[in-house]
Amino acid sequence: MRRYLIALGVLLVSLGWGGVTWAGIVIGGTRVIYPADQREVTVQLSNNGELPSLVQAWVDTGNPEASPEDSEAPFVIFPPIARVEPGSGQVLRLVFGGDRGLAEDRESLFWLNVLDVPPSPQRSEGDPVNFMQLAFRSRIKLFYRPPGLEGHADRAPAQLRWSLSRDPQGQPVLVGENPTPFYVNLSHLGLQGRSLEIGDGQLPPYGEVTFPLPGGVSRDVSRGEFTFINDYGGRVTRDFSL
């Protein structure tokens, strides 16, 4: 049963399927912030579908293939498996189970997984036997925030440093440096009206990331803009100088 539940995006198909079953679990938020001075944090799940769903939740350290049994994340979730009725909800309680060598001078990033497995459809006599069942997995960021970090997370984006450079192959790149102990998550980055490829959009604490410049951006560009995602999932746009 456990191995069935943790399958990533479970897809059960039989030849000549006669119907589709969809899931409806929604997570109340796009990220989870876990302040180290709290005993636990909660995450609200809602079933917006028309059928009950069986939900399994776990935390991983960055490997999307990790199962609950394989995960080394220092978090415990109550309940790990729950049935959520349609139009109802379920509260997940996340409890930190120990530091396991986590850095004390910066945030650590984990991922909360919620696997939603809808029930098999009920059949009446004469209905098609074959059907397709989809299980949906949602995976959102979980930030563990140690106490006493210097500064404030909502001010970290304004402290980013931007400069132009070249990569080892000599191609022009934009360098973003994060001098703060907080993760900064970008959803957009632009120069001279051109959008840059941002990958996962993460600038880690005390780290830097390079972004290839798109064609048509001149080397004498002096300003740009970025959009970051704050603790509440909101998107905020700022200008920056090079």
PDB file of C-alpha atoms in Angstrom:
ATOM      1  CA  MET A   1       0.000   0.000   0.000  1.00  0.00           C
ATOM      2  CA  ARG A   2       2.775   2.437   0.926  1.00  0.00           C
ATOM      3  CA  ARG A   3       4.704   1.821  -2.258  1.00  0.00           C
ATOM      4  CA  TYR A   4       1.517   2.375  -4.222  1.00  0.00           C
ATOM      5  CA  LEU A   5       0.853   5.693  -2.494  1.00  0.00           C
ATOM      6  CA  ILE A   6       4.338   7.122  -2.999  1.00  0.00           C
ATOM      7  CA  ALA A   7       4.473   6.419  -6.720  1.00  0.00           C
ATOM      8  CA  LEU A   8       5.272   9.684  -8.444  1.00  0.00           C
ATOM      9  CA  GLY A   9       2.284  10.772 -10.473  1.00  0.00           C
ATOM     10  CA  VAL A  10       0.726   7.323 -10.370  1.00  0.00           C
ATOM     11  CA  LEU A  11      -0.903   6.433 -13.655  1.00  0.00           C
ATOM     12  CA  LEU A  12      -2.937   3.249 -13.871  1.00  0.00           C
ATOM     13  CA  VAL A  13      -4.051   2.516 -17.381  1.00  0.00           C
ATOM     14  CA  SER A  14      -5.693  -0.548 -18.870  1.00  0.00           C
ATOM     15  CA  LEU A  15      -6.255  -0.963 -22.583  1.00  0.00           C
ATOM     16  CA  GLY A  16      -9.578   0.325 -23.759  1.00  0.00           C
ATOM     17  CA  TRP A  17     -10.136   2.503 -20.650  1.00  0.00           C
ATOM     18  CA  GLY A  18     -13.680   3.712 -20.230  1.00  0.00           C
ATOM     19  CA  GLY A  19     -13.324   6.724 -17.921  1.00  0.00           C
ATOM     20  CA  VAL A  20     -11.012   9.073 -16.018  1.00  0.00           C
ATOM     21  CA  THR A  21     -10.821   9.764 -12.262  1.00  0.00           C
ATOM     22  CA  TRP A  22      -9.454  13.172 -11.214  1.00  0.00           C
ATOM     23  CA  ALA A  23      -8.200  14.332  -7.806  1.00  0.00           C
ATOM     24  CA  GLY A  24      -9.039  17.579  -6.001  1.00  0.00           C
ATOM     25  CA  ILE A  25      -6.672  18.189  -3.051  1.00  0.00           C
ATOM     26  CA  VAL A  26      -5.445  21.793  -2.773  1.00  0.00           C
ATOM     27  CA  ILE A  27      -2.630  22.981  -0.476  1.00  0.00           C
ATOM     28  CA  GLY A  28      -3.321  26.209   1.382  1.00  0.00           C
ATOM     29  CA  GLY A  29      -0.190  28.070   0.279  1.00  0.00           C
ATOM     30  CA  THR A  30       2.726  27.887  -2.140  1.00  0.00           C
ATOM     31  CA  ARG A  31       5.498  27.544   0.459  1.00  0.00           C
ATOM     32  CA  VAL A  32       5.990  26.726   4.132  1.00  0.00           C
ATOM     33  CA  ILE A  33       8.153  28.749   6.525  1.00  0.00           C
ATOM     34  CA  TYR A  34       9.287  26.856   9.627  1.00  0.00           C
ATOM     35  CA  PRO A  35      10.720  29.226  12.287  1.00  0.00           C
ATOM     36  CA  ALA A  36      13.029  27.181  14.500  1.00  0.00           C
ATOM     37  CA  ASP A  37      11.547  28.644  17.676  1.00  0.00           C
ATOM     38  CA  GLN A  38       8.129  27.099  16.993  1.00  0.00           C
ATOM     39  CA  ARG A  39       7.195  23.607  18.163  1.00  0.00           C
ATOM     40  CA  GLU A  40       5.299  22.928  14.947  1.00  0.00           C
ATOM     41  CA  VAL A  41       3.722  24.554  11.900  1.00  0.00           C
ATOM     42  CA  THR A  42       0.496  23.574  10.203  1.00  0.00           C
ATOM     43  CA  VAL A  43      -0.500  23.264   6.559  1.00  0.00           C
ATOM     44  CA  GLN A  44      -4.149  23.257   5.511  1.00  0.00           C
ATOM     45  CA  LEU A  45      -5.362  20.848   2.826  1.00  0.00           C
ATOM     46  CA  SER A  46      -8.766  21.158   1.161  1.00  0.00           C
ATOM     47  CA  ASN A  47     -10.600  18.669  -1.003  1.00  0.00           C
ATOM     48  CA  ASN A  48     -12.290  20.711  -3.725  1.00  0.00           C
ATOM     49  CA  GLY A  49     -13.256  17.631  -5.695  1.00  0.00           C
ATOM     50  CA  GLU A  50     -16.430  15.592  -5.717  1.00  0.00           C
ATOM     51  CA  LEU A  51     -14.857  12.388  -4.388  1.00  0.00           C
ATOM     52  CA  PRO A  52     -12.927  11.496  -1.223  1.00  0.00           C
ATOM     53  CA  SER A  53      -9.148  11.313  -1.580  1.00  0.00           C
ATOM     54  CA  LEU A  54      -6.440   9.387   0.194  1.00  0.00           C
ATOM     55  CA  VAL A  55      -3.547  11.726   0.941  1.00  0.00           C
ATOM     56  CA  GLN A  56       0.040  10.909   1.867  1.00  0.00           C
ATOM     57  CA  ALA A  57       2.494  13.630   2.918  1.00  0.00           C
ATOM     58  CA  TRP A  58       6.252  13.633   3.521  1.00  0.00           C
ATOM     59  CA  VAL A  59       9.281  15.938   3.357  1.00  0.00           C
ATOM     60  CA  ASP A  60      12.373  15.405   1.218  1.00  0.00           C
ATOM     61  CA  THR A  61      15.764  17.107   1.121  1.00  0.00           C
ATOM     62  CA  GLY A  62      15.705  17.954  -2.578  1.00  0.00           C
ATOM     63  CA  ASN A  63      15.499  14.614  -4.349  1.00  0.00           C
ATOM     64  CA  PRO A  64      12.065  14.393  -6.016  1.00  0.00           C
ATOM     65  CA  GLU A  65      12.468  10.617  -6.288  1.00  0.00           C
ATOM     66  CA  ALA A  66      12.819  10.147  -2.509  1.00  0.00           C
ATOM     67  CA  SER A  67      10.046   8.159  -0.856  1.00  0.00           C
ATOM     68  CA  PRO A  68       8.916   8.640   2.755  1.00  0.00           C
ATOM     69  CA  GLU A  69      11.068   5.658   3.740  1.00  0.00           C
ATOM     70  CA  ASP A  70      14.128   7.055   1.930  1.00  0.00           C
ATOM     71  CA  SER A  71      13.860  10.673   3.032  1.00  0.00           C
ATOM     72  CA  GLU A  72      16.468  12.011   5.460  1.00  0.00           C
ATOM     73  CA  ALA A  73      14.601  15.237   6.171  1.00  0.00           C
ATOM     74  CA  PRO A  74      14.370  16.002   9.909  1.00  0.00           C
ATOM     75  CA  PHE A  75      10.600  16.489   9.931  1.00  0.00           C
ATOM     76  CA  VAL A  76       7.679  14.388  11.077  1.00  0.00           C
ATOM     77  CA  ILE A  77       4.185  14.930   9.671  1.00  0.00           C
ATOM     78  CA  PHE A  78       0.941  14.136  11.502  1.00  0.00           C
ATOM     79  CA  PRO A  79      -0.995  12.464  10.039  1.00  0.00           C
ATOM     80  CA  PRO A  80       1.263  10.996   7.330  1.00  0.00           C
ATOM     81  CA  ILE A  81      -1.750   9.395   5.605  1.00  0.00           C
ATOM     82  CA  ALA A  82      -5.333  10.635   5.774  1.00  0.00           C
ATOM     83  CA  ARG A  83      -8.641  10.293   4.004  1.00  0.00           C
ATOM     84  CA  VAL A  84     -10.147  13.679   3.090  1.00  0.00           C
ATOM     85  CA  GLU A  85     -13.830  13.830   2.260  1.00  0.00           C
ATOM     86  CA  PRO A  86     -15.132  16.064  -0.569  1.00  0.00           C
ATOM     87  CA  GLY A  87     -15.823  19.613   0.574  1.00  0.00           C
ATOM     88  CA  SER A  88     -13.772  18.970   3.703  1.00  0.00           C
ATOM     89  CA  GLY A  89     -10.182  19.564   4.783  1.00  0.00           C
ATOM     90  CA  GLN A  90      -7.247  18.174   6.703  1.00  0.00           C
ATOM     91  CA  VAL A  91      -4.602  19.954   8.763  1.00  0.00           C
ATOM     92  CA  LEU A  92      -1.045  18.634   8.482  1.00  0.00           C
ATOM     93  CA  ARG A  93       1.172  19.221  11.520  1.00  0.00           C
ATOM     94  CA  LEU A  94       4.888  19.489  10.713  1.00  0.00           C
ATOM     95  CA  VAL A  95       7.234  18.884  13.638  1.00  0.00           C
ATOM     96  CA  PHE A  96      10.984  19.450  13.444  1.00  0.00           C
ATOM     97  CA  GLY A  97      12.769  16.374  14.752  1.00  0.00           C
ATOM     98  CA  GLY A  98      16.349  17.600  15.241  1.00  0.00           C
ATOM     99  CA  ASP A  99      19.003  19.687  13.523  1.00  0.00           C
ATOM    100  CA  ARG A 100      20.969  16.833  11.886  1.00  0.00           C
ATOM    101  CA  GLY A 101      23.823  19.211  11.211  1.00  0.00           C
ATOM    102  CA  LEU A 102      21.761  22.006   9.684  1.00  0.00           C
ATOM    103  CA  ALA A 103      23.463  25.376   9.317  1.00  0.00           C
ATOM    104  CA  GLU A 104      22.667  27.820  12.086  1.00  0.00           C
ATOM    105  CA  ASP A 105      23.657  30.957  10.167  1.00  0.00           C
ATOM    106  CA  ARG A 106      21.279  30.585   7.204  1.00  0.00           C
ATOM    107  CA  GLU A 107      18.031  29.022   6.026  1.00  0.00           C
ATOM    108  CA  SER A 108      17.839  25.398   4.894  1.00  0.00           C
ATOM    109  CA  LEU A 109      15.596  24.295   2.038  1.00  0.00           C
ATOM    110  CA  PHE A 110      13.368  21.196   2.057  1.00  0.00           C
ATOM    111  CA  TRP A 111      10.326  20.124   0.048  1.00  0.00           C
ATOM    112  CA  LEU A 112       6.845  19.173   1.263  1.00  0.00           C
ATOM    113  CA  ASN A 113       5.194  16.450  -0.833  1.00  0.00           C
ATOM    114  CA  VAL A 114       1.439  15.856  -0.893  1.00  0.00           C
ATOM    115  CA  LEU A 115       0.271  12.852  -2.908  1.00  0.00           C
ATOM    116  CA  ASP A 116      -3.441  12.793  -3.726  1.00  0.00           C
ATOM    117  CA  VAL A 117      -4.882   9.392  -4.674  1.00  0.00           C
ATOM    118  CA  PRO A 118      -8.589   9.435  -5.579  1.00  0.00           C
ATOM    119  CA  PRO A 119     -10.664   6.288  -5.070  1.00  0.00           C
ATOM    120  CA  SER A 120     -11.549   3.948  -7.884  1.00  0.00           C
ATOM    121  CA  PRO A 121     -14.917   4.918  -9.365  1.00  0.00           C
ATOM    122  CA  GLN A 122     -17.941   2.948  -8.281  1.00  0.00           C
ATOM    123  CA  ARG A 123     -19.437   0.933 -11.097  1.00  0.00           C
ATOM    124  CA  SER A 124     -22.916  -0.222 -11.778  1.00  0.00           C
ATOM    125  CA  GLU A 125     -23.662  -3.389 -13.663  1.00  0.00           C
ATOM    126  CA  GLY A 126     -23.069  -2.814 -17.346  1.00  0.00           C
ATOM    127  CA  ASP A 127     -20.585   0.065 -16.852  1.00  0.00           C
ATOM    128  CA  PRO A 128     -17.161  -0.208 -18.555  1.00  0.00           C
ATOM    129  CA  VAL A 129     -14.710  -2.240 -16.483  1.00  0.00           C
ATOM    130  CA  ASN A 130     -11.599  -0.411 -17.627  1.00  0.00           C
ATOM    131  CA  PHE A 131     -10.716   3.072 -16.380  1.00  0.00           C
ATOM    132  CA  MET A 132      -7.744   5.397 -15.960  1.00  0.00           C
ATOM    133  CA  GLN A 133      -6.845   6.665 -12.511  1.00  0.00           C
ATOM    134  CA  LEU A 134      -4.494   9.600 -11.938  1.00  0.00           C
ATOM    135  CA  ALA A 135      -2.741  10.340  -8.656  1.00  0.00           C
ATOM    136  CA  PHE A 136      -1.415  13.877  -8.339  1.00  0.00           C
ATOM    137  CA  ARG A 137       1.616  14.908  -6.317  1.00  0.00           C
ATOM    138  CA  SER A 138       2.145  18.512  -5.246  1.00  0.00           C
ATOM    139  CA  ARG A 139       5.623  19.534  -4.098  1.00  0.00           C
ATOM    140  CA  ILE A 140       6.226  22.916  -2.459  1.00  0.00           C
ATOM    141  CA  LYS A 141       9.217  24.507  -0.774  1.00  0.00           C
ATOM    142  CA  LEU A 142       9.733  24.267   2.970  1.00  0.00           C
ATOM    143  CA  PHE A 143      12.191  26.762   4.473  1.00  0.00           C
ATOM    144  CA  TYR A 144      13.672  26.025   7.887  1.00  0.00           C
ATOM    145  CA  ARG A 145      14.606  29.376   9.453  1.00  0.00           C
ATOM    146  CA  PRO A 146      17.041  29.256  12.415  1.00  0.00           C
ATOM    147  CA  PRO A 147      16.609  31.835  15.180  1.00  0.00           C
ATOM    148  CA  GLY A 148      18.663  35.003  15.346  1.00  0.00           C
ATOM    149  CA  LEU A 149      19.447  35.353  11.644  1.00  0.00           C
ATOM    150  CA  GLU A 150      20.806  38.768  10.749  1.00  0.00           C
ATOM    151  CA  GLY A 151      18.305  40.954   8.918  1.00  0.00           C
ATOM    152  CA  HIS A 152      14.779  40.160   7.748  1.00  0.00           C
ATOM    153  CA  ALA A 153      13.609  37.869   4.967  1.00  0.00           C
ATOM    154  CA  ASP A 154      11.365  40.540   3.411  1.00  0.00           C
ATOM    155  CA  ARG A 155      14.370  42.862   3.017  1.00  0.00           C
ATOM    156  CA  ALA A 156      16.713  40.305   1.483  1.00  0.00           C
ATOM    157  CA  PRO A 157      15.669  40.950  -2.171  1.00  0.00           C
ATOM    158  CA  ALA A 158      16.664  44.618  -1.873  1.00  0.00           C
ATOM    159  CA  GLN A 159      20.166  43.560  -0.818  1.00  0.00           C
ATOM    160  CA  LEU A 160      20.896  41.445  -3.905  1.00  0.00           C
ATOM    161  CA  ARG A 161      23.936  42.547  -5.911  1.00  0.00           C
ATOM    162  CA  TRP A 162      23.928  42.416  -9.699  1.00  0.00           C
ATOM    163  CA  SER A 163      26.802  42.611 -12.179  1.00  0.00           C
ATOM    164  CA  LEU A 164      27.736  41.619 -15.727  1.00  0.00           C
ATOM    165  CA  SER A 165      30.453  39.035 -16.342  1.00  0.00           C
ATOM    166  CA  ARG A 166      31.357  36.140 -18.652  1.00  0.00           C
ATOM    167  CA  ASP A 167      31.082  32.410 -18.131  1.00  0.00           C
ATOM    168  CA  PRO A 168      34.021  29.979 -18.674  1.00  0.00           C
ATOM    169  CA  GLN A 169      33.097  29.777 -22.368  1.00  0.00           C
ATOM    170  CA  GLY A 170      33.303  33.553 -22.693  1.00  0.00           C
ATOM    171  CA  GLN A 171      29.557  34.118 -23.001  1.00  0.00           C
ATOM    172  CA  PRO A 172      28.076  37.198 -21.296  1.00  0.00           C
ATOM    173  CA  VAL A 173      26.084  36.495 -18.137  1.00  0.00           C
ATOM    174  CA  LEU A 174      24.288  38.386 -15.432  1.00  0.00           C
ATOM    175  CA  VAL A 175      25.534  37.518 -11.929  1.00  0.00           C
ATOM    176  CA  GLY A 176      23.168  37.707  -8.961  1.00  0.00           C
ATOM    177  CA  GLU A 177      24.791  37.637  -5.521  1.00  0.00           C
ATOM    178  CA  ASN A 178      22.825  37.059  -2.337  1.00  0.00           C
ATOM    179  CA  PRO A 179      24.719  38.362   0.737  1.00  0.00           C
ATOM    180  CA  THR A 180      21.915  37.479   3.164  1.00  0.00           C
ATOM    181  CA  PRO A 181      21.094  34.314   5.187  1.00  0.00           C
ATOM    182  CA  PHE A 182      17.707  33.979   3.432  1.00  0.00           C
ATOM    183  CA  TYR A 183      16.693  32.286   0.191  1.00  0.00           C
ATOM    184  CA  VAL A 184      15.436  34.676  -2.490  1.00  0.00           C
ATOM    185  CA  ASN A 185      13.094  33.091  -5.049  1.00  0.00           C
ATOM    186  CA  LEU A 186      12.669  34.781  -8.413  1.00  0.00           C
ATOM    187  CA  SER A 187       9.783  34.354 -10.837  1.00  0.00           C
ATOM    188  CA  HIS A 188      11.051  36.873 -13.404  1.00  0.00           C
ATOM    189  CA  LEU A 189      14.310  38.596 -14.337  1.00  0.00           C
ATOM    190  CA  GLY A 190      14.634  41.138 -17.128  1.00  0.00           C
ATOM    191  CA  LEU A 191      17.106  43.472 -18.838  1.00  0.00           C
ATOM    192  CA  GLN A 192      16.194  46.054 -21.490  1.00  0.00           C
ATOM    193  CA  GLY A 193      12.741  44.556 -21.848  1.00  0.00           C
ATOM    194  CA  ARG A 194      14.089  41.042 -22.437  1.00  0.00           C
ATOM    195  CA  SER A 195      13.342  38.162 -20.069  1.00  0.00           C
ATOM    196  CA  LEU A 196      16.227  35.983 -18.891  1.00  0.00           C
ATOM    197  CA  GLU A 197      16.116  32.239 -18.356  1.00  0.00           C
ATOM    198  CA  ILE A 198      16.139  31.835 -14.572  1.00  0.00           C
ATOM    199  CA  GLY A 199      16.078  28.044 -14.091  1.00  0.00           C
ATOM    200  CA  ASP A 200      14.628  27.305 -10.662  1.00  0.00           C
ATOM    201  CA  GLY A 201      14.912  30.999  -9.791  1.00  0.00           C
ATOM    202  CA  GLN A 202      16.639  30.408  -6.467  1.00  0.00           C
ATOM    203  CA  LEU A 203      19.406  32.558  -5.065  1.00  0.00           C
ATOM    204  CA  PRO A 204      20.716  30.623  -2.043  1.00  0.00           C
ATOM    205  CA  PRO A 205      21.980  32.303   1.127  1.00  0.00           C
ATOM    206  CA  TYR A 206      25.520  33.708   0.768  1.00  0.00           C
ATOM    207  CA  GLY A 207      25.632  32.366  -2.784  1.00  0.00           C
ATOM    208  CA  GLU A 208      25.571  33.599  -6.349  1.00  0.00           C
ATOM    209  CA  VAL A 209      23.900  32.465  -9.560  1.00  0.00           C
ATOM    210  CA  THR A 210      24.708  33.303 -13.185  1.00  0.00           C
ATOM    211  CA  PHE A 211      22.017  33.906 -15.803  1.00  0.00           C
ATOM    212  CA  PRO A 212      22.830  33.811 -19.552  1.00  0.00           C
ATOM    213  CA  LEU A 213      22.097  37.050 -21.355  1.00  0.00           C
ATOM    214  CA  PRO A 214      19.589  36.796 -24.197  1.00  0.00           C
ATOM    215  CA  GLY A 215      20.486  38.095 -27.607  1.00  0.00           C
ATOM    216  CA  GLY A 216      19.927  41.787 -28.167  1.00  0.00           C
ATOM    217  CA  VAL A 217      20.951  42.929 -24.672  1.00  0.00           C
ATOM    218  CA  SER A 218      23.754  45.471 -24.956  1.00  0.00           C
ATOM    219  CA  ARG A 219      26.819  45.365 -22.731  1.00  0.00           C
ATOM    220  CA  ASP A 220      26.245  48.929 -21.561  1.00  0.00           C
ATOM    221  CA  VAL A 221      22.938  48.095 -19.848  1.00  0.00           C
ATOM    222  CA  SER A 222      22.838  49.654 -16.381  1.00  0.00           C
ATOM    223  CA  ARG A 223      19.454  48.686 -14.950  1.00  0.00           C
ATOM    224  CA  GLY A 224      17.095  45.724 -14.838  1.00  0.00           C
ATOM    225  CA  GLU A 225      14.137  44.348 -12.949  1.00  0.00           C
ATOM    226  CA  PHE A 226      13.198  41.196 -11.099  1.00  0.00           C
ATOM    227  CA  THR A 227      10.101  39.733  -9.490  1.00  0.00           C
ATOM    228  CA  PHE A 228      10.504  37.756  -6.280  1.00  0.00           C
ATOM    229  CA  ILE A 229       8.114  35.593  -4.268  1.00  0.00           C
ATOM    230  CA  ASN A 230       7.744  36.553  -0.617  1.00  0.00           C
ATOM    231  CA  ASP A 231       6.930  34.415   2.436  1.00  0.00           C
ATOM    232  CA  TYR A 232       3.219  34.632   1.696  1.00  0.00           C
ATOM    233  CA  GLY A 233       3.464  33.574  -1.947  1.00  0.00           C
ATOM    234  CA  GLY A 234       2.959  37.120  -3.222  1.00  0.00           C
ATOM    235  CA  ARG A 235       4.939  38.442  -6.184  1.00  0.00           C
ATOM    236  CA  VAL A 236       6.780  41.763  -5.840  1.00  0.00           C
ATOM    237  CA  THR A 237       8.690  43.520  -8.647  1.00  0.00           C
ATOM    238  CA  ARG A 238      11.786  45.656  -8.043  1.00  0.00           C
ATOM    239  CA  ASP A 239      14.261  47.522 -10.193  1.00  0.00           C
ATOM    240  CA  PHE A 240      17.990  47.042  -9.705  1.00  0.00           C
ATOM    241  CA  SER A 241      21.201  48.747 -10.797  1.00  0.00           C
ATOM    242  CA  LEU A 242      24.292  47.028 -12.162  1.00  0.00           C
TER     243      LEU A 242
END
